Amino acid sequence: MNNDTIPMLDLKAQYQTLKPELDAAVMRVIESSQFINGPDVEALEQDVARYCGANHCIGLSSGSDALLVSLMALDIGPDDEVITTPYTFFATAGAIVRVGARPVFVDIDPATFNMDVNAIAAKVSRRTTAIMPVHLFGQCVEMDPLLEVAAQHNLAVIEDAAQAIGSEYKGRRAGSMGTVGCYSFFPSKNLGCFGDGGAVVTQDRGLADKIRLLRNHGSHPKYFHKAVGGNFRLDTLQAAVLRVKLPHLDAWVQARQQGAAFYTAALAKYGLLGRLIEAPKILQSRHIFNQYVVRCDDREGLREHLKNDRITTEVYYPQPMHLQECFADLGGHKGEFPESERAAVSSLALPMSPELPNTQRERIVRSIAAFYEAAGKLPRRAAA
Ligand SMILES: *Cc1c(COP(=O)(O)O)cnc(C)c1O
């Protein structure tokens, strides 16, 4: 066991803990042969709305489609600008460009990797119609100043809460604070299904109705189309799986938080914090640790060392959005968002499974220490 490769996330371990219930839920859908919509989707929508502190929830085909259909429902398109972060998964900026609008980036706060909310006001123009904050790695953006700018300029707020279901800012849940909140049920998120899935929540009934219409080709009644939407539905099978998993989400979050605390204490114990490693900072009221991301000295060297030691790591994200080839026509250039660019070369995500035993976390931190010891950057410890 001790020499097995440690994965970023151990989905097999999670499946084993819930196997009988998950298998039964999937079989129930197959036997009912109701594969599209139906009571499982509706029940999940109610559960997610309640969990996230929202009035309405609409199940969707993915987190990417949740962002896209939100922009469509808000009539955001050509000539519009949407302010967002360059340090995120591609889907955030991708959705903005897909509706024909222009992403306008603000740099990140180096403490949290989240967008620097104090930089937003200066980017508001006549064309700005929305702000799209991303609650990265499971910690909320500082929402009060952001919501204030949005209110002043009458802007929509589309929360990309794909990594942050259940995280909180001043007691309010990610996704429930803006005009709409978008979640992903991709397998690597805290609440993952057996494939692709997503959802939108909102407090606004009119907007919820519009998103419901758009997810089904704008069809109402059947074969009479009020709007051009798409097929953005959540599979019934995925909804059934998610209904089994949702009641366990808080326990998984707690295990993630304990795992994060263990990592940080171990990094301190080995003398790594400060010069060589920066641990994640918890600045908002409930960080759900979708990822445990450190900054580190000589990241590529450390990654290679850990890989040789059978420890999987990941880089979220190696290329900020303003430097992506497909966005070249936006005119971004190197040096434009220095904090995002610095994060792209120094951040490293460590394995973060709720099921990972602390002995394995200790092994990971010991291996990190061994790397810097060998490089002469950390005094050698007496062998334990
Ligand atoms: C995962 C993710 C998405 C996209 O979700 P999918 O379900 O994979 O389409 C969007 N934004 C962020 C920040 C994400 O992490």
Short mmCIF file of C-alpha atoms and ligand atoms in Angstrom, two decimals:
data_model
loop_
_atom_site.label_atom_id
_atom_site.label_comp_id
_atom_site.label_asym_id
_atom_site.label_seq_id
_atom_site.Cartn_x
_atom_site.Cartn_y
_atom_site.Cartn_z
CA MET A 1 0.00 0.00 0.00
CA ASN A 2 2.71 2.44 1.01
CA ASN A 3 4.34 2.28 -2.41
CA ASP A 4 1.18 2.64 -4.51
CA THR A 5 0.90 5.83 -6.49
CA ILE A 6 -1.12 8.40 -4.56
CA PRO A 7 -3.75 9.85 -6.92
CA MET A 8 -5.03 13.44 -6.81
CA LEU A 9 -8.47 12.11 -5.93
CA ASP A 10 -9.43 8.52 -5.16
CA LEU A 11 -12.86 8.11 -6.75
CA LYS A 12 -12.76 4.34 -6.36
CA ALA A 13 -12.47 4.69 -2.58
CA GLN A 14 -15.51 6.96 -2.53
CA TYR A 15 -17.51 4.56 -4.71
CA GLN A 16 -16.70 1.63 -2.41
CA THR A 17 -18.13 3.46 0.61
CA LEU A 18 -21.51 4.00 -1.10
CA LYS A 19 -21.60 1.12 -3.58
CA PRO A 20 -24.90 -0.55 -2.58
CA GLU A 21 -26.87 2.74 -2.60
CA LEU A 22 -25.28 3.99 -5.82
CA ASP A 23 -25.81 0.70 -7.64
CA ALA A 24 -29.43 0.59 -6.50
CA ALA A 25 -30.07 4.19 -7.62
CA VAL A 26 -28.63 3.55 -11.07
CA MET A 27 -30.58 0.30 -11.46
CA ARG A 28 -33.79 2.00 -10.38
CA VAL A 29 -33.43 4.55 -13.19
CA ILE A 30 -32.60 1.85 -15.73
CA GLU A 31 -35.58 -0.21 -14.69
CA SER A 32 -37.94 2.78 -14.78
CA SER A 33 -36.41 3.66 -18.16
CA GLN A 34 -37.13 7.31 -17.49
CA PHE A 35 -33.78 8.64 -18.67
CA ILE A 36 -34.74 12.25 -19.39
CA ASN A 37 -35.98 14.60 -16.61
CA GLY A 38 -38.49 13.06 -14.20
CA PRO A 39 -38.73 12.93 -10.40
CA ASP A 40 -35.01 12.27 -9.76
CA VAL A 41 -34.01 15.49 -11.51
CA GLU A 42 -36.73 17.49 -9.75
CA ALA A 43 -35.83 16.08 -6.33
CA LEU A 44 -32.15 16.80 -6.87
CA GLU A 45 -32.94 20.36 -7.92
CA GLN A 46 -34.88 20.90 -4.70
CA ASP A 47 -32.10 19.39 -2.59
CA VAL A 48 -29.38 21.48 -4.25
CA ALA A 49 -31.44 24.68 -3.97
CA ARG A 50 -31.89 24.07 -0.25
CA TYR A 51 -28.24 23.11 0.28
CA CYS A 52 -27.04 26.24 -1.50
CA GLY A 53 -29.50 28.68 0.04
CA ALA A 54 -31.29 29.50 -3.22
CA ASN A 55 -34.95 29.59 -4.23
CA HIS A 56 -34.50 27.81 -7.56
CA CYS A 57 -32.17 25.23 -9.05
CA ILE A 58 -32.04 23.96 -12.62
CA GLY A 59 -30.08 20.79 -13.36
CA LEU A 60 -27.85 21.12 -16.44
CA SER A 61 -25.53 19.10 -18.64
CA SER A 62 -22.25 20.50 -17.22
CA GLY A 63 -20.68 23.39 -15.37
CA SER A 64 -19.55 24.83 -18.68
CA ASP A 65 -23.13 24.77 -19.97
CA ALA A 66 -24.34 26.30 -16.70
CA LEU A 67 -22.12 29.32 -17.39
CA LEU A 68 -23.17 29.46 -21.03
CA VAL A 69 -26.91 29.21 -20.44
CA SER A 70 -26.68 31.82 -17.64
CA LEU A 71 -25.13 34.30 -20.05
CA MET A 72 -27.77 33.43 -22.67
CA ALA A 73 -30.60 33.88 -20.16
CA LEU A 74 -29.24 37.30 -19.21
CA ASP A 75 -29.11 38.27 -22.92
CA ILE A 76 -25.38 38.89 -22.77
CA GLY A 77 -23.83 38.86 -26.23
CA PRO A 78 -21.94 40.86 -28.83
CA ASP A 79 -20.84 44.35 -27.66
CA ASP A 80 -21.05 43.29 -24.01
CA GLU A 81 -18.10 43.05 -21.67
CA VAL A 82 -17.90 40.68 -18.72
CA ILE A 83 -15.30 41.24 -16.01
CA THR A 84 -13.65 38.07 -14.76
CA THR A 85 -10.35 36.49 -13.70
CA PRO A 86 -7.59 35.26 -16.01
CA TYR A 87 -6.60 32.61 -13.45
CA THR A 88 -9.31 29.97 -13.78
CA PHE A 89 -10.37 26.91 -15.72
CA PHE A 90 -10.95 27.71 -19.38
CA ALA A 91 -14.76 27.35 -19.24
CA THR A 92 -15.20 30.68 -17.44
CA ALA A 93 -13.73 32.87 -20.18
CA GLY A 94 -14.75 30.36 -22.85
CA ALA A 95 -18.46 30.80 -22.07
CA ILE A 96 -18.16 34.59 -22.36
CA VAL A 97 -16.52 34.34 -25.77
CA ARG A 98 -19.01 31.71 -26.96
CA VAL A 99 -21.94 34.14 -26.56
CA GLY A 100 -19.96 36.74 -28.49
CA ALA A 101 -19.12 38.93 -25.51
CA ARG A 102 -15.68 40.08 -24.44
CA PRO A 103 -13.96 38.91 -21.27
CA VAL A 104 -12.23 41.78 -19.46
CA PHE A 105 -9.74 40.47 -16.95
CA VAL A 106 -8.62 41.75 -13.57
CA ASP A 107 -5.59 40.25 -11.84
CA ILE A 108 -5.80 38.01 -8.78
CA ASP A 109 -5.14 38.61 -5.12
CA PRO A 110 -1.95 36.61 -4.47
CA ALA A 111 -3.20 35.58 -1.02
CA THR A 112 -6.17 33.57 -2.33
CA PHE A 113 -5.70 33.17 -6.12
CA ASN A 114 -9.18 34.75 -6.40
CA MET A 115 -9.91 37.88 -8.42
CA ASP A 116 -8.77 41.12 -6.81
CA VAL A 117 -12.14 42.72 -6.11
CA ASN A 118 -10.55 46.13 -5.57
CA ALA A 119 -9.46 46.16 -9.22
CA ILE A 120 -12.97 45.67 -10.65
CA ALA A 121 -14.36 49.23 -10.52
CA ALA A 122 -11.56 50.57 -12.74
CA LYS A 123 -12.50 48.06 -15.46
CA VAL A 124 -16.19 48.95 -15.67
CA SER A 125 -17.02 50.56 -19.01
CA ARG A 126 -20.17 51.58 -20.88
CA ARG A 127 -20.26 48.06 -22.32
CA THR A 128 -19.88 46.13 -19.07
CA THR A 129 -22.97 44.03 -18.35
CA ALA A 130 -21.78 41.46 -15.84
CA ILE A 131 -19.09 40.33 -13.42
CA MET A 132 -18.15 36.66 -13.31
CA PRO A 133 -16.26 35.84 -10.10
CA VAL A 134 -14.74 32.36 -9.72
CA HIS A 135 -14.58 30.87 -6.22
CA LEU A 136 -11.32 29.12 -6.94
CA PHE A 137 -10.22 25.91 -5.20
CA GLY A 138 -13.28 26.06 -2.90
CA GLN A 139 -12.88 29.45 -1.24
CA CYS A 140 -15.28 32.32 -1.95
CA VAL A 141 -14.28 35.56 -3.57
CA GLU A 142 -14.64 38.53 -1.24
CA MET A 143 -18.18 39.23 -2.40
CA ASP A 144 -19.31 42.38 -0.54
CA PRO A 145 -17.11 44.87 -2.45
CA LEU A 146 -17.88 43.02 -5.71
CA LEU A 147 -21.64 43.12 -5.14
CA GLU A 148 -21.35 46.82 -4.30
CA VAL A 149 -19.70 47.62 -7.65
CA ALA A 150 -22.31 45.47 -9.40
CA ALA A 151 -25.18 47.31 -7.69
CA GLN A 152 -23.67 50.73 -8.46
CA HIS A 153 -23.43 49.96 -12.18
CA ASN A 154 -26.46 47.69 -12.47
CA LEU A 155 -24.39 44.66 -13.48
CA ALA A 156 -25.41 41.01 -13.31
CA VAL A 157 -23.23 38.75 -11.16
CA ILE A 158 -22.65 35.22 -12.45
CA GLU A 159 -20.84 33.19 -9.81
CA ASP A 160 -18.67 30.42 -11.17
CA ALA A 161 -19.02 28.15 -8.15
CA ALA A 162 -17.94 25.02 -10.05
CA GLN A 163 -15.28 24.31 -7.41
CA ALA A 164 -17.16 25.74 -4.47
CA ILE A 165 -20.52 24.08 -3.78
CA GLY A 166 -21.22 24.62 -0.07
CA SER A 167 -18.42 27.10 0.54
CA GLU A 168 -19.42 30.27 2.35
CA TYR A 169 -18.73 33.96 2.51
CA LYS A 170 -20.00 35.61 5.72
CA GLY A 171 -22.44 32.74 6.20
CA ARG A 172 -23.86 32.92 2.66
CA ARG A 173 -23.27 30.00 0.31
CA ALA A 174 -21.34 30.22 -2.94
CA GLY A 175 -23.76 30.59 -5.81
CA SER A 176 -26.56 32.16 -3.77
CA MET A 177 -25.14 35.68 -3.60
CA GLY A 178 -25.13 36.78 -7.22
CA THR A 179 -27.79 36.93 -9.93
CA VAL A 180 -27.05 33.28 -10.73
CA GLY A 181 -24.63 30.69 -9.40
CA CYS A 182 -23.15 27.89 -11.52
CA TYR A 183 -22.03 24.47 -10.27
CA SER A 184 -20.28 21.55 -11.91
CA PHE A 185 -20.76 17.89 -11.02
CA PHE A 186 -17.68 16.81 -12.97
CA PRO A 187 -16.16 13.80 -11.16
CA SER A 188 -13.26 15.79 -9.66
CA LYS A 189 -15.47 18.39 -7.98
CA ASN A 190 -16.50 17.97 -4.35
CA LEU A 191 -19.91 16.69 -5.48
CA GLY A 192 -19.18 14.67 -8.60
CA CYS A 193 -21.42 12.43 -10.69
CA PHE A 194 -20.54 9.53 -13.00
CA GLY A 195 -19.81 11.74 -16.00
CA ASP A 196 -20.76 15.31 -16.80
CA GLY A 197 -23.36 17.34 -14.97
CA GLY A 198 -24.01 20.81 -13.65
CA ALA A 199 -26.63 23.16 -12.25
CA VAL A 200 -27.60 26.79 -11.89
CA VAL A 201 -29.21 28.35 -8.84
CA THR A 202 -30.92 31.72 -8.61
CA GLN A 203 -33.26 33.63 -6.31
CA ASP A 204 -35.10 35.03 -9.36
CA ARG A 205 -38.10 33.04 -10.56
CA GLY A 206 -38.23 34.71 -13.99
CA LEU A 207 -34.62 33.88 -14.66
CA ALA A 208 -35.10 30.29 -13.44
CA ASP A 209 -38.03 29.85 -15.85
CA LYS A 210 -35.95 31.21 -18.71
CA ILE A 211 -33.03 28.88 -17.98
CA ARG A 212 -35.45 25.95 -17.75
CA LEU A 213 -36.79 26.91 -21.17
CA LEU A 214 -33.33 27.34 -22.71
CA ARG A 215 -32.04 23.99 -21.46
CA ASN A 216 -34.68 22.31 -23.62
CA HIS A 217 -34.28 24.19 -26.93
CA GLY A 218 -36.63 26.95 -25.75
CA SER A 219 -39.49 24.54 -26.30
CA HIS A 220 -42.88 25.26 -24.70
CA PRO A 221 -45.21 23.58 -25.31
CA LYS A 222 -43.39 20.73 -27.03
CA TYR A 223 -42.34 21.59 -30.62
CA PHE A 224 -43.25 25.27 -30.21
CA HIS A 225 -40.09 27.27 -29.59
CA LYS A 226 -40.09 30.55 -27.70
CA ALA A 227 -36.32 30.99 -27.81
CA VAL A 228 -33.23 29.37 -29.30
CA GLY A 229 -31.63 27.38 -26.53
CA GLY A 230 -29.93 24.03 -26.67
CA ASN A 231 -29.90 20.58 -25.14
CA PHE A 232 -28.50 21.46 -21.73
CA ARG A 233 -30.34 18.85 -19.64
CA LEU A 234 -28.91 16.90 -16.70
CA ASP A 235 -29.19 13.13 -17.29
CA THR A 236 -31.62 11.42 -14.93
CA LEU A 237 -28.98 8.78 -14.18
CA GLN A 238 -26.61 11.50 -12.99
CA ALA A 239 -29.33 13.11 -10.88
CA ALA A 240 -29.98 9.75 -9.18
CA VAL A 241 -26.26 9.35 -8.41
CA LEU A 242 -26.04 12.90 -7.07
CA ARG A 243 -29.05 12.37 -4.81
CA VAL A 244 -27.20 9.50 -3.13
CA LYS A 245 -24.03 11.55 -2.74
CA LEU A 246 -25.37 14.93 -1.59
CA PRO A 247 -26.19 13.81 2.00
CA HIS A 248 -22.51 12.83 2.38
CA LEU A 249 -21.07 16.07 1.02
CA ASP A 250 -20.63 17.80 4.37
CA ALA A 251 -18.75 14.85 5.84
CA TRP A 252 -16.43 14.84 2.80
CA VAL A 253 -15.90 18.59 3.18
CA GLN A 254 -15.00 18.09 6.82
CA ALA A 255 -12.49 15.37 5.88
CA ARG A 256 -11.01 17.70 3.25
CA GLN A 257 -10.70 20.54 5.79
CA GLN A 258 -9.04 18.19 8.28
CA GLY A 259 -6.73 16.94 5.55
CA ALA A 260 -5.81 20.52 4.67
CA ALA A 261 -5.08 21.36 8.30
CA PHE A 262 -2.92 18.25 8.57
CA TYR A 263 -0.94 19.21 5.46
CA THR A 264 -0.31 22.74 6.72
CA ALA A 265 0.78 21.52 10.16
CA ALA A 266 3.08 18.93 8.59
CA LEU A 267 4.63 21.49 6.23
CA ALA A 268 5.32 23.67 9.27
CA LYS A 269 6.73 20.73 11.23
CA TYR A 270 9.23 19.98 8.46
CA GLY A 271 10.34 23.63 8.36
CA LEU A 272 9.03 24.16 4.83
CA LEU A 273 6.68 27.09 5.35
CA GLY A 274 7.86 30.55 4.45
CA ARG A 275 10.75 30.51 2.04
CA LEU A 276 10.09 27.21 0.20
CA ILE A 277 6.35 26.59 0.47
CA GLU A 278 3.37 28.87 1.02
CA ALA A 279 0.33 27.09 2.41
CA PRO A 280 -3.20 28.10 1.34
CA LYS A 281 -4.68 30.95 3.35
CA ILE A 282 -8.18 30.56 4.72
CA LEU A 283 -9.71 34.03 4.55
CA GLN A 284 -13.42 33.34 4.11
CA SER A 285 -15.86 31.63 6.42
CA ARG A 286 -16.00 28.15 4.83
CA HIS A 287 -13.24 26.93 2.51
CA ILE A 288 -14.29 23.54 1.12
CA PHE A 289 -10.84 22.62 -0.28
CA ASN A 290 -11.77 21.28 -3.69
CA GLN A 291 -8.02 21.64 -4.07
CA TYR A 292 -5.16 22.15 -1.62
CA VAL A 293 -2.87 24.46 -3.58
CA VAL A 294 0.52 25.61 -2.34
CA ARG A 295 3.06 27.91 -3.92
CA CYS A 296 6.51 26.45 -4.10
CA ASP A 297 10.11 27.10 -4.94
CA ASP A 298 11.31 25.28 -8.13
CA ARG A 299 7.89 23.85 -8.93
CA GLU A 300 8.92 21.80 -11.94
CA GLY A 301 11.78 20.19 -10.02
CA LEU A 302 9.53 19.40 -7.08
CA ARG A 303 6.81 17.94 -9.34
CA GLU A 304 9.32 15.67 -11.03
CA HIS A 305 10.70 14.52 -7.68
CA LEU A 306 7.19 13.78 -6.35
CA LYS A 307 6.27 11.93 -9.53
CA ASN A 308 9.34 9.71 -9.14
CA ASP A 309 8.19 9.14 -5.58
CA ARG A 310 4.75 8.00 -6.89
CA ILE A 311 2.91 11.09 -5.72
CA THR A 312 0.53 12.69 -8.21
CA THR A 313 0.30 16.47 -8.31
CA GLU A 314 -1.43 18.86 -10.68
CA VAL A 315 -0.98 22.44 -11.82
CA TYR A 316 -4.11 24.59 -11.76
CA TYR A 317 -3.40 26.42 -14.08
CA PRO A 318 -0.20 26.65 -16.12
CA GLN A 319 -1.45 29.27 -18.62
CA PRO A 320 -3.61 32.26 -17.61
CA MET A 321 -6.50 33.11 -19.93
CA HIS A 322 -5.03 36.35 -21.34
CA LEU A 323 -2.13 34.31 -22.77
CA GLN A 324 -4.22 31.52 -24.35
CA GLU A 325 -3.66 31.10 -28.07
CA CYS A 326 -7.40 31.10 -28.84
CA PHE A 327 -7.81 34.48 -27.13
CA ALA A 328 -4.92 36.15 -29.00
CA ASP A 329 -7.35 38.57 -30.66
CA LEU A 330 -8.22 39.97 -27.23
CA GLY A 331 -4.73 41.50 -27.30
CA GLY A 332 -3.43 40.07 -24.04
CA HIS A 333 0.31 40.16 -23.45
CA LYS A 334 2.88 38.80 -21.05
CA GLY A 335 3.30 40.97 -17.99
CA GLU A 336 -0.28 42.24 -18.15
CA PHE A 337 -1.47 40.31 -15.08
CA PRO A 338 1.71 39.65 -13.09
CA GLU A 339 0.08 37.91 -10.12
CA SER A 340 -1.76 35.44 -12.37
CA GLU A 341 1.43 34.77 -14.29
CA ARG A 342 3.38 34.28 -11.06
CA ALA A 343 0.72 31.86 -9.78
CA ALA A 344 0.86 29.93 -13.05
CA VAL A 345 4.55 29.12 -12.50
CA SER A 346 4.51 28.59 -8.74
CA SER A 347 1.24 26.90 -7.76
CA LEU A 348 0.98 23.18 -7.11
CA ALA A 349 -2.05 21.15 -6.06
CA LEU A 350 -1.39 18.21 -3.71
CA PRO A 351 -3.52 15.05 -3.53
CA MET A 352 -6.86 15.89 -1.88
CA SER A 353 -9.09 12.88 -1.33
CA PRO A 354 -11.34 12.92 1.73
CA GLU A 355 -10.36 9.25 2.14
CA LEU A 356 -6.57 9.81 2.04
CA PRO A 357 -5.07 8.63 5.35
CA ASN A 358 -2.89 11.10 7.25
CA THR A 359 0.00 8.62 7.06
CA GLN A 360 -0.05 9.19 3.29
CA ARG A 361 -0.24 12.97 3.70
CA GLU A 362 2.78 12.71 6.00
CA ARG A 363 4.57 10.67 3.32
CA ILE A 364 3.88 13.44 0.77
CA VAL A 365 5.22 16.20 3.01
CA ARG A 366 8.27 14.11 3.93
CA SER A 367 8.96 13.66 0.24
CA ILE A 368 8.69 17.44 -0.34
CA ALA A 369 11.17 18.02 2.47
CA ALA A 370 13.56 15.42 1.00
CA PHE A 371 13.54 17.29 -2.32
CA TYR A 372 14.60 20.59 -0.76
CA GLU A 373 17.12 18.86 1.51
CA ALA A 374 18.76 17.24 -1.51
CA ALA A 375 18.88 20.65 -3.21
CA GLY A 376 20.66 22.09 -0.17
CA LYS A 377 17.77 24.48 0.48
CA LEU A 378 16.61 22.88 3.72
CA PRO A 379 18.84 21.68 6.56
CA ARG A 380 18.89 17.89 6.73
CA ARG A 381 16.84 16.41 9.54
CA ALA A 382 18.02 13.52 11.61
CA ALA A 383 16.51 10.39 10.07
CA ALA A 384 13.19 9.63 11.76
C1 LIG B 1 -14.85 22.48 -13.63
C2 LIG B 1 -15.01 23.91 -13.86
C3 LIG B 1 -15.89 24.43 -14.82
C4 LIG B 1 -16.58 23.59 -15.84
O1 LIG B 1 -17.32 22.54 -15.37
P1 LIG B 1 -17.60 21.26 -16.30
O2 LIG B 1 -18.68 20.56 -15.56
O3 LIG B 1 -16.34 20.49 -16.37
O4 LIG B 1 -18.05 21.75 -17.62
C5 LIG B 1 -16.05 25.80 -14.90
N1 LIG B 1 -15.36 26.63 -14.11
C6 LIG B 1 -14.49 26.18 -13.18
C7 LIG B 1 -13.77 27.16 -12.32
C8 LIG B 1 -14.28 24.82 -13.04
O5 LIG B 1 -13.40 24.38 -12.14
#
